[in-house]
Coordinates of C-alpha atoms in Angstrom, one line a residue:
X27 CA -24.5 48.4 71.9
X28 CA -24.2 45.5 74.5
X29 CA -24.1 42.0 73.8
X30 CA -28.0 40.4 74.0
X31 CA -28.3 37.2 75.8
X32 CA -31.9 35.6 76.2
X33 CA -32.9 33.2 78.9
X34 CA -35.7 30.6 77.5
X35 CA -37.5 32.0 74.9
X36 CA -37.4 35.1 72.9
X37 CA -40.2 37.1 72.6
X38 CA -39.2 41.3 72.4
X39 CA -35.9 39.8 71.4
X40 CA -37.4 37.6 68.7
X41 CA -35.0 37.5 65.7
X42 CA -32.0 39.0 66.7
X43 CA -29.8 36.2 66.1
X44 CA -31.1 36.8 62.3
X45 CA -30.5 40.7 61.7
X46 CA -28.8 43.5 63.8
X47 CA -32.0 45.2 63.3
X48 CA -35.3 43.9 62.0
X49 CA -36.7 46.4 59.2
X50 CA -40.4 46.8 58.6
X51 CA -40.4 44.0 56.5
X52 CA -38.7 41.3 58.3
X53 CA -40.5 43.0 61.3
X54 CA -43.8 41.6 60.1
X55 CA -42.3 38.0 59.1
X56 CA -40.9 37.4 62.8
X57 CA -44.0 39.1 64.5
X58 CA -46.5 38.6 61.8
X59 CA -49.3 41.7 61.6
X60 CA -51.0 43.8 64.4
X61 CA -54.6 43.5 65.3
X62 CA -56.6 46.6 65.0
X63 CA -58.3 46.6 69.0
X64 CA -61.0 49.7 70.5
X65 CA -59.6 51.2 73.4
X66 CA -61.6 48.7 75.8
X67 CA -60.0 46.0 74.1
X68 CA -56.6 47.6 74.3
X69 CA -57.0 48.5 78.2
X70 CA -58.7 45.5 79.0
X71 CA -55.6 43.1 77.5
X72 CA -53.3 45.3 79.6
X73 CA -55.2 44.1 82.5
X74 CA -55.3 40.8 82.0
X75 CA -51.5 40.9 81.9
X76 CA -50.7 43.4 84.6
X77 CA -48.5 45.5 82.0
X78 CA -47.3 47.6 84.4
X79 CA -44.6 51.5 82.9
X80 CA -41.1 49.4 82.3
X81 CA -39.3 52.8 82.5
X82 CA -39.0 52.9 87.1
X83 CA -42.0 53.7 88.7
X84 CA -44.4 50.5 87.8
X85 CA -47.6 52.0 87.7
X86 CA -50.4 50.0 85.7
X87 CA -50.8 50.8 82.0
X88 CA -54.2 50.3 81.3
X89 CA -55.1 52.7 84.2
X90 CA -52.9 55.2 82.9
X91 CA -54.6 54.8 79.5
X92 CA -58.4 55.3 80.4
X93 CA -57.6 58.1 82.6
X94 CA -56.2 59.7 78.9
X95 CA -59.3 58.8 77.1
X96 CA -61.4 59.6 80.0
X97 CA -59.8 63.5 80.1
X98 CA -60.0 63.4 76.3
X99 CA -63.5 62.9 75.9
X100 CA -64.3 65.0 78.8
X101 CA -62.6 67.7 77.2
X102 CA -63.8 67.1 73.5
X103 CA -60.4 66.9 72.3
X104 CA -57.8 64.3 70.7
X105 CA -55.5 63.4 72.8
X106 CA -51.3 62.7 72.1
X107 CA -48.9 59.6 72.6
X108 CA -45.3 60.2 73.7
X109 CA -42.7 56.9 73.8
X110 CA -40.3 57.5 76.3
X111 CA -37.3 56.3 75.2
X112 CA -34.8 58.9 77.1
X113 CA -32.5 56.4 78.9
X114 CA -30.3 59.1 81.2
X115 CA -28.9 56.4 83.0
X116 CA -25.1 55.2 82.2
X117 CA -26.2 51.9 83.7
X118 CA -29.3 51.3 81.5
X119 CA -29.4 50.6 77.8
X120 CA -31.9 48.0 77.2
X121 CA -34.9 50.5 75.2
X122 CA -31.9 51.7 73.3
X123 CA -31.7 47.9 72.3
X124 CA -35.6 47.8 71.3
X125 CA -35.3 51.0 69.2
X126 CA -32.0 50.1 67.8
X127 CA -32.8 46.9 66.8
X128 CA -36.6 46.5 67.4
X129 CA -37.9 50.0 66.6
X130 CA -41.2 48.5 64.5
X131 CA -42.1 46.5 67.8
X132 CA -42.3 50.2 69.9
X133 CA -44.4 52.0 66.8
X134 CA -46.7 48.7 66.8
X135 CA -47.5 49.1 70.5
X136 CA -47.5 53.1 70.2
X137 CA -50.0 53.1 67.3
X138 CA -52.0 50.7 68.6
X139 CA -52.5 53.0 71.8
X140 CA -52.6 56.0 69.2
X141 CA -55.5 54.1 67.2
X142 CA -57.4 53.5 69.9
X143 CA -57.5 56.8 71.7
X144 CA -57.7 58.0 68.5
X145 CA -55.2 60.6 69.1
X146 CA -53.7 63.1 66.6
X147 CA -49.6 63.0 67.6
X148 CA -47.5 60.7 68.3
X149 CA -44.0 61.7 69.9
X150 CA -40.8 59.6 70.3
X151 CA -38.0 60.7 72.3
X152 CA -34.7 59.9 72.6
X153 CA -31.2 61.1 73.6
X154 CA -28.7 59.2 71.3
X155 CA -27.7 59.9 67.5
X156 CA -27.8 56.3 67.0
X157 CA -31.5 55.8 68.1
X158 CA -32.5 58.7 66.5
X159 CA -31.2 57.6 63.2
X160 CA -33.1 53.9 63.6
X161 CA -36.6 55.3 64.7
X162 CA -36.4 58.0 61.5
X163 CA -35.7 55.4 59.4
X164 CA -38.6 52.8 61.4
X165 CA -41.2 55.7 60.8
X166 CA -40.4 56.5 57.4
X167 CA -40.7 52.5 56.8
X168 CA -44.5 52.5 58.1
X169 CA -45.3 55.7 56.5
X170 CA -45.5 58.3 59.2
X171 CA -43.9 61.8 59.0
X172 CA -45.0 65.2 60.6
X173 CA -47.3 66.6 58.2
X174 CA -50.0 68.7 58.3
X175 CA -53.3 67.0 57.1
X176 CA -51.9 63.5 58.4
X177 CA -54.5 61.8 60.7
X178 CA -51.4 61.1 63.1
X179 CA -48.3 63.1 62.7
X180 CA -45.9 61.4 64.0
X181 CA -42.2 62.6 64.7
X182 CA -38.9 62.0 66.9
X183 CA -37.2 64.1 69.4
X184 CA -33.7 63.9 70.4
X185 CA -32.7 65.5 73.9
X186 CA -29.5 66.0 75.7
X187 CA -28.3 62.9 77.1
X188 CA -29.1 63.3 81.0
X189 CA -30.5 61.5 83.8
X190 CA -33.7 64.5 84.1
X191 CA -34.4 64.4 80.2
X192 CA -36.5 60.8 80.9
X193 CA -38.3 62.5 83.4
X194 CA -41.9 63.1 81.9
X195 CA -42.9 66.6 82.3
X196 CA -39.0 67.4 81.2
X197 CA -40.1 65.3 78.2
X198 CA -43.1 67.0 77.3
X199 CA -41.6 69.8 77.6
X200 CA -38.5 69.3 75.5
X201 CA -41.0 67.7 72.8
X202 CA -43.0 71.2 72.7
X203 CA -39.3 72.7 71.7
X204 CA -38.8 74.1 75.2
X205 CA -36.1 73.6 77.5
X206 CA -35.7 69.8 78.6
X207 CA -36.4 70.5 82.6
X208 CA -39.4 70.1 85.0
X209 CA -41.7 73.1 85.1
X210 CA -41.4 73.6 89.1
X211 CA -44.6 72.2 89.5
X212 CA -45.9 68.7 89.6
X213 CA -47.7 67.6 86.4
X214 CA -50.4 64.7 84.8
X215 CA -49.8 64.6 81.9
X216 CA -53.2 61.9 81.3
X217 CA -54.9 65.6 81.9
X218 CA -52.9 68.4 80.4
X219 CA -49.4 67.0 78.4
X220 CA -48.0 68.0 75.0
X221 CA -49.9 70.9 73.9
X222 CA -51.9 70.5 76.4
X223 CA -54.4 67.8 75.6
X224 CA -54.5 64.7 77.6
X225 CA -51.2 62.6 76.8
X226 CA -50.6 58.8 77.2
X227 CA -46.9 58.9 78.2
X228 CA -44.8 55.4 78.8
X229 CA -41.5 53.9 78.2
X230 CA -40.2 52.3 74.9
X231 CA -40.0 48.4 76.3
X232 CA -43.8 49.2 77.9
X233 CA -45.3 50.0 74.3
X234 CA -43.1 46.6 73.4
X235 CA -44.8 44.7 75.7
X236 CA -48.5 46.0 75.0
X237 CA -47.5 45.4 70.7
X238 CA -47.0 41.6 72.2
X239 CA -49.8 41.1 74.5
X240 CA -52.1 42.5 71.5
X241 CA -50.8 39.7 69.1
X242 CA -50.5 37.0 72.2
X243 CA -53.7 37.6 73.0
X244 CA -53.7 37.4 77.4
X245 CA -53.5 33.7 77.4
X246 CA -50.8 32.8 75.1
X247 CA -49.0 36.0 76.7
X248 CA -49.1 34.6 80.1
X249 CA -47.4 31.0 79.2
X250 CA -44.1 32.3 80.7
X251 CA -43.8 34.6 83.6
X252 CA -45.4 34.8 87.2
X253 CA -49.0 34.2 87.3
X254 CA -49.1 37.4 89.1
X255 CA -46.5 38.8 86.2
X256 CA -47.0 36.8 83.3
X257 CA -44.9 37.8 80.2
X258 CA -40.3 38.7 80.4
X259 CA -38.8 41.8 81.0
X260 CA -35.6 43.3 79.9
X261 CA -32.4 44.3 82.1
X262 CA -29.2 45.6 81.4
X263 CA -26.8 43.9 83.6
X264 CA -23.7 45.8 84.0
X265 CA -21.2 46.4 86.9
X266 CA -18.8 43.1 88.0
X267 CA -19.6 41.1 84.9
X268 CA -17.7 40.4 81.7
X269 CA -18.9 42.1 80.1
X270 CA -22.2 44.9 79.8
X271 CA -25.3 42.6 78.4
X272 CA -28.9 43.3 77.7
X273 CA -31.1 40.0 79.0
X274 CA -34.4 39.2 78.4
X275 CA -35.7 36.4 81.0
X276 CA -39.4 35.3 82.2
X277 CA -40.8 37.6 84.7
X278 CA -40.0 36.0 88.3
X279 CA -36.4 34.3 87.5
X280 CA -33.9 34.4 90.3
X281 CA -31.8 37.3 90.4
X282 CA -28.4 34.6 91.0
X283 CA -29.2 32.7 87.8
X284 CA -29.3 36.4 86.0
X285 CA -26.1 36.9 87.7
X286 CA -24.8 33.6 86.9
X287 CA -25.5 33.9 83.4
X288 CA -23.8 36.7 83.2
X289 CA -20.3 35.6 84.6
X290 CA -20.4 37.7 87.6
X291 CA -20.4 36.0 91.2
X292 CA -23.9 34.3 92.1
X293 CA -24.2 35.5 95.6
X294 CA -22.0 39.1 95.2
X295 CA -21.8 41.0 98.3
X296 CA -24.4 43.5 96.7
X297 CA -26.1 44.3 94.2
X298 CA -28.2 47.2 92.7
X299 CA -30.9 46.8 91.2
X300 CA -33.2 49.2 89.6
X301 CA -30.3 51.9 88.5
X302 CA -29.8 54.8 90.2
X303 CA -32.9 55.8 91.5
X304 CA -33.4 52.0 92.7
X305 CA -31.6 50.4 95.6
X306 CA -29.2 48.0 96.6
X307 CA -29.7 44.4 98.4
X308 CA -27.1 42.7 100.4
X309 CA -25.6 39.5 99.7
X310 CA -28.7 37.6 101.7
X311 CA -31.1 39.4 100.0
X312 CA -29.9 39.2 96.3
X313 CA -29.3 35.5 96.6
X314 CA -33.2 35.0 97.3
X315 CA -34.6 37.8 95.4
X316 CA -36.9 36.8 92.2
X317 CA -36.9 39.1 89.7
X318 CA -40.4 40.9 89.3
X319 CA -42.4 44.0 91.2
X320 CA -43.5 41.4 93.8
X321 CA -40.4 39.2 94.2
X322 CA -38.3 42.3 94.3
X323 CA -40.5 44.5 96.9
X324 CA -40.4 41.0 98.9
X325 CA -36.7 42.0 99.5
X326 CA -36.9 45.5 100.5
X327 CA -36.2 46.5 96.7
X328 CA -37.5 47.6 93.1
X329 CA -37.4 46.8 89.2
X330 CA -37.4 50.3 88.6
X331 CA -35.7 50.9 85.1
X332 CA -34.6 47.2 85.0
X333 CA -30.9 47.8 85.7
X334 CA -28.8 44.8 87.8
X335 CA -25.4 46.1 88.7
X336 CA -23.4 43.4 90.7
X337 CA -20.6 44.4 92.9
X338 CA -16.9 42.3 93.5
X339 CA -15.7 41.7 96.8
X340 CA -12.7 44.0 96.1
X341 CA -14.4 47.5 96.2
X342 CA -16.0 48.9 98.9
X343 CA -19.4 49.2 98.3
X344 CA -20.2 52.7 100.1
X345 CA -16.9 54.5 98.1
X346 CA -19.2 53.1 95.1
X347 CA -22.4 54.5 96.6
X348 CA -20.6 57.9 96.8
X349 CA -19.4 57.9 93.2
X350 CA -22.9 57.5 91.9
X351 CA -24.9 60.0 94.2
X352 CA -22.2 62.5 93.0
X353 CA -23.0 61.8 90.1
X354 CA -26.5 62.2 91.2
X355 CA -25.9 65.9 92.6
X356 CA -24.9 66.7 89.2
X357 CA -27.5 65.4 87.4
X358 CA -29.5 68.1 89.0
X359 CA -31.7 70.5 86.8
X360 CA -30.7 73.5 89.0
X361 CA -33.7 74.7 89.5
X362 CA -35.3 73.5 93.0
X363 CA -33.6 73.7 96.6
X364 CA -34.3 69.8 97.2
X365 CA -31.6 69.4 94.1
X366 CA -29.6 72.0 93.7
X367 CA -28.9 72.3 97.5
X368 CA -29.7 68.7 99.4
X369 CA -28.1 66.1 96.8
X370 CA -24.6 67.6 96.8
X371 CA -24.8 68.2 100.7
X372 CA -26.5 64.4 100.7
X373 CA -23.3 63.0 99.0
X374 CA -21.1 65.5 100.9
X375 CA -22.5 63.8 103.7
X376 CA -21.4 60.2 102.5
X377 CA -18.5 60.7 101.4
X378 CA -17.4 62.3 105.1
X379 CA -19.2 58.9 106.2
X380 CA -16.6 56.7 103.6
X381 CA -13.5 58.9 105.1
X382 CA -13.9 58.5 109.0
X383 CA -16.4 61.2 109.8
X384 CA -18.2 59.0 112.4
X385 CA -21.7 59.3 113.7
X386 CA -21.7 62.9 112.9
X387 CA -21.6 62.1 109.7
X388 CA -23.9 59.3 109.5
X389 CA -26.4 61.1 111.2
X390 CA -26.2 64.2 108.3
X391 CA -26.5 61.7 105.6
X392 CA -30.1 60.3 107.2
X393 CA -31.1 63.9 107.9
X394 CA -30.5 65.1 104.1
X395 CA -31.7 62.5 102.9
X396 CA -35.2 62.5 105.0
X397 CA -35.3 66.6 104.2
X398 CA -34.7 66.3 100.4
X399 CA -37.6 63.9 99.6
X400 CA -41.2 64.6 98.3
X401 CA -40.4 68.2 97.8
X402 CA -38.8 68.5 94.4
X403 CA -40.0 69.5 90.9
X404 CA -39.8 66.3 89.8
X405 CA -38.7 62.5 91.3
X406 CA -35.3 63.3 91.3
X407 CA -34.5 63.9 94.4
X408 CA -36.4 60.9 96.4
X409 CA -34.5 58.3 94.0
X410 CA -31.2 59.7 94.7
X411 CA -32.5 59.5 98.5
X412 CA -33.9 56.1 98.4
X413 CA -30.4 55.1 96.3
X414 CA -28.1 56.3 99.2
X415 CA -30.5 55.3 102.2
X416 CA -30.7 51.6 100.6
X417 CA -26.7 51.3 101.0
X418 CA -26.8 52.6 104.7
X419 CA -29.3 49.4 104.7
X420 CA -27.4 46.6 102.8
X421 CA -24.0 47.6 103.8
X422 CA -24.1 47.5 107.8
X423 CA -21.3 45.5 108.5
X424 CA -19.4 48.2 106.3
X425 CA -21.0 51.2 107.6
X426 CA -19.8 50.3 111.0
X427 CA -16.6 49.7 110.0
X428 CA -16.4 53.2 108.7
X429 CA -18.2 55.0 111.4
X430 CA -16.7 53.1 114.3
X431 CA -13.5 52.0 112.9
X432 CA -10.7 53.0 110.4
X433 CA -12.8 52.0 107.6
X434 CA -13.8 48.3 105.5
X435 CA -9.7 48.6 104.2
X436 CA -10.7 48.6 100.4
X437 CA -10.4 51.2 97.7
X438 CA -13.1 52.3 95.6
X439 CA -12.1 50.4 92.4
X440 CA -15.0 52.2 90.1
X441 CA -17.1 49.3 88.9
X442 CA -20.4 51.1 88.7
X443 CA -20.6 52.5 84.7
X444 CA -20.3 55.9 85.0
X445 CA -20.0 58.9 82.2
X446 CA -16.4 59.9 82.3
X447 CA -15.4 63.6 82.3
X448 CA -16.2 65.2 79.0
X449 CA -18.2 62.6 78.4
X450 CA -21.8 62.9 76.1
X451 CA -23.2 66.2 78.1
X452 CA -24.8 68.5 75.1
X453 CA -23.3 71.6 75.2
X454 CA -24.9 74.3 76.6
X455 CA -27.3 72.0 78.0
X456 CA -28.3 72.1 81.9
X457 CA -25.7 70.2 84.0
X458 CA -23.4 70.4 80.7
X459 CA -20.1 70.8 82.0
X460 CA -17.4 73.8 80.3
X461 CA -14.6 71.4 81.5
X462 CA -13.7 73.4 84.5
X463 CA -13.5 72.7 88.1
X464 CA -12.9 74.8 91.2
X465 CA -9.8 74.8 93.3
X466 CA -8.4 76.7 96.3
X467 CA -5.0 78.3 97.1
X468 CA -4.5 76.7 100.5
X469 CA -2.1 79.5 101.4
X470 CA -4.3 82.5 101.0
X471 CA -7.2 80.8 102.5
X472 CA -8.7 81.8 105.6
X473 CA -11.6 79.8 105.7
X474 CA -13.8 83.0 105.3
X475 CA -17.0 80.6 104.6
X476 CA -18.2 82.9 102.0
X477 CA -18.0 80.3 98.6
X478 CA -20.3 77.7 100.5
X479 CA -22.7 80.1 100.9
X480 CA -22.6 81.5 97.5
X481 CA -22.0 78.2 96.2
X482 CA -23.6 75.4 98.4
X483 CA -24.2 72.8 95.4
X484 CA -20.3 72.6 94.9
X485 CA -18.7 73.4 98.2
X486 CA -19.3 72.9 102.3
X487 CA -16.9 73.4 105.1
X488 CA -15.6 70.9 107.2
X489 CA -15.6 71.2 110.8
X490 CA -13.1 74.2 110.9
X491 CA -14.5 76.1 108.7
X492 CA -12.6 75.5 105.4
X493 CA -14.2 75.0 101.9
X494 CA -14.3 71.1 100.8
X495 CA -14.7 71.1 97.3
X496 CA -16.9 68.7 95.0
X497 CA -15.1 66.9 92.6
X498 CA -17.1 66.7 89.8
X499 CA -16.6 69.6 87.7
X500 CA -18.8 72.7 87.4
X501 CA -21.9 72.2 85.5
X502 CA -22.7 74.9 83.0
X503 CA -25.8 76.3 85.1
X504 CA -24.0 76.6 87.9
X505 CA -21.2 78.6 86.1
X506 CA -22.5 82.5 86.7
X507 CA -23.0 81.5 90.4
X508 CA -18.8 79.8 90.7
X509 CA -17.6 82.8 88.9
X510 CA -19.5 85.0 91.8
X511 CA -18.3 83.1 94.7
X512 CA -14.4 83.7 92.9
X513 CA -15.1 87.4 92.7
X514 CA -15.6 87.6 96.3
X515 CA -13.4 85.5 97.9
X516 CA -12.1 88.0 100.3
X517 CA -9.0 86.2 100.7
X518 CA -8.7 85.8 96.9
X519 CA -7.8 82.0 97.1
X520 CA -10.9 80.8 95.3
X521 CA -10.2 79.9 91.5
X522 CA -11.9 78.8 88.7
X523 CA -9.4 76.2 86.5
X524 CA -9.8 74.2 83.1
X525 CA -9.4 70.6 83.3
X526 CA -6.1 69.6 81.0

């Protein structure tokens, strides 16, 4: 777990510096007890604060919590809560923190929905042994179990560790026992989530946030903050630090005193903020940027899942870009065109960019990238877009020298935290890799064409015809489809090989 470092004063890190994780009972004495509040009271707090899902798209709580009562007693039935506490990003690890080493502060804010909306289940999922173990232990220490005849039943789910598991109808789904992935089809889950009924659905530092703002009470809540966005808000600053850390600040601080803080250069020539499915802001941008919704949009950027990843003046920052949107392409669920098809064409693309393709190339990045969003199963997609598009953006100077010129004359030196190969995929799992990747005997090859066809997530031609390969290796649902494209190589120079 990464070092926590608080700037002013604690509030969902409150007591850390006592216990590496605060049991029930030394919960309560650093927190003190929860107020029992109606569902007007509960939405109506939320308000007042402008508690906003901490988990990348921002959108308001308490709306998101009437329209689950509204659908529940429209439809006569009790509805479900679900903490989303599936962090699939390498570069994000603070609501691992919170259940970890706050896991009563989540259940306080997830009962207190549950109570209110008087709902009958309440889920928790997560991807990591770890977490699973503390939130076990956290509801056993209030009580709560998965038994028939409970008023709540209340239980944990642990999926495989990937980027699409957080997403919310591969949550629900994957907490019904099914397969982890989105259904194909867009989903509310305030109408029609885990077995149906109308679900309440929101990320593990939101429910955090709501368990303080219910003890705070609106006013005391809102003596830190914006006035706009009172309260702090947790961020995992990685990339070129000292070290990996997990800060809580007041909503509104300036990104360079974060940065500061941290050890890494004040006014980096970029930084990413948001993760993955966020964007990056040049070196102007991040020195001026506050960090909230507001400050952040200000700036041509996003909060999104709270991740601040700093970059050195020794790497160049689009070789970085294509690392993580390769990443991205693999990440994929499989299972829409938009995925499968446009995010390893849409790195492809960049990468051609990063080794001298010129405008050619450029101009197939903006195209993918444009054709791949708002037409997925699921959000995918558009962050991956808005990731890449935001670099083309921040990194002019850069992109120029690329596209015009023989490049920005640094190496890609690897400081964004990505999994390594063989890294925590769950076997069997979608996007699980076997350890294999494909290669190509470049003296039988004819350049045939046949493998991108049959294979388009993993391989494209270049501009004579010949396969470039991905390098990431093959995930496991794209397996059947490599194994085909070998088979019919008509030159035979198409092979399937285990990584040593």
């Amino acid at each position: 777990m990464p070092e926590v470092l608080v700037l002013g004063v604690p509030r969902l890190t409150s007591g850390f510096d006592d216990a590496e994780r605060l049991e029930r009972r030394a919960h309560l004495v650093v927190h003190g007890s929860m107020p029992s509040l109606t569902e007007d009271q509960v939405t109506e707090a939320a308000d007042t604060v402008g508690l906003r899902g901490r988990g990348g798209a921002g959108f308001p709580f308490a709306r998101k919590m009437r329209a689950v009562g509204e659908a529940a007693r429209r439809r006569g039935v009790r509805p479900a809560v679900i903490v989303n506490g599936c962090e699939g990003e390498p570069a994000c690890r603070k609501d691992a923190v919170l259940l970890r080493r706050a896991p009563h502060l989540v259940l306080d804010g997830a009962l207190l929905a549950a109570g209110a909306l008087g709902a009958r289940t309440l889920v928790v999922g997560v991807t990591r042994e770890a977490t699973e173990e503390s939130v076990r232990a956290a509801l056993a220490e209030q009580g709560l179990a998965d038994r028939r005849g409970r008023a709540l039943r209340a239980r944990v789910v642990r999926l495989p560790e990937r980027l699409v598991s957080g997403e919310a109808s591969a949550l629900l789904r994957g907490a019904e026992g099914g397969t982890p992935l989105p259904p194909g089809r867009r989903v509310h889950a305030s109408e029609e989530g885990l077995g149906g009924v109308p679900t309440l659905l929101s990320n593990t530092e939101t429910f955090a946030q709501l368990a303080l703002a219910a003890r705070l009470g609106p006013a005391r809540y809102a003596t830190t903050g914006t006035p706009a966005e009172p309260g702090t808000l947790l961020l995992t600053v990685a990339g070129a630090v000292g070290r990996p850390r997990v800060v809580e600040a007041p909503s509104g601080v300036a990104l360079p005193y974060v940065l500061e803080s941290c050890g890494a250069d004040p006014a980096p020539p970029g930084v990413l903020v948001g993760g993955y499915h966020g964007g990056w802001l040049d070196q102007a941008a991040a020195y001026g940027a506050a960090l909230s919704y507001e400050g952040l949009r200000a700036q041509g950027g996003t909060l999104g899942a709270g991740a601040v990843l700093p970059l050195p003046a020794a790497t160049c920052p689009l070789g970085e870009t294509v690392r993580a949107a390769l990443w991205l392409a693999g990440e994929s669920a499989g299972q829409c065109g938009p995925c499968r098809l446009g995010l390893p064409a849409l790195a492809g693309a960049l990468a051609d960019v990063v080794g001298g393709g010129g405008r050619d190339a450029l101009e197939a990045v903006r195209r993918t990238a444009h054709s791949v969003r708002r037409r997925g199963a699921c959000g995918h997609p558009d962050g991956a877009a808005r990731f890449v598009l935001s670099a083309l953006t921040a990194f002019a100077d850069d992109l120029a020298a690329h596209v015009l010129g023989d490049g920005c004359g640094r190496g890609t030196t690897g400081v964004l935290p990505l999994p390594s190969p063989g890294g925590p995929d769950t076997p069997g799992a979608p996007g699980a890799t076997g350890g294999e990747r494909l290669a190509v005997d470049w003296t039988l090859c004819e350049g045939h064409g046949l493998c991108a066809g049959l294979l388009p997530e993993l391989v494209r031609l270049d501009t004579d015809g010949f396969p470039v390969l991905a390098a990431e290796e093959v995930p496991t649902s794209s397996r059947g489809r490599a194994l085909r494209a070998v088979r019919r190589c008509p030159a035979l120079a198409l092979r399937l090989e285990r990584r040593e």
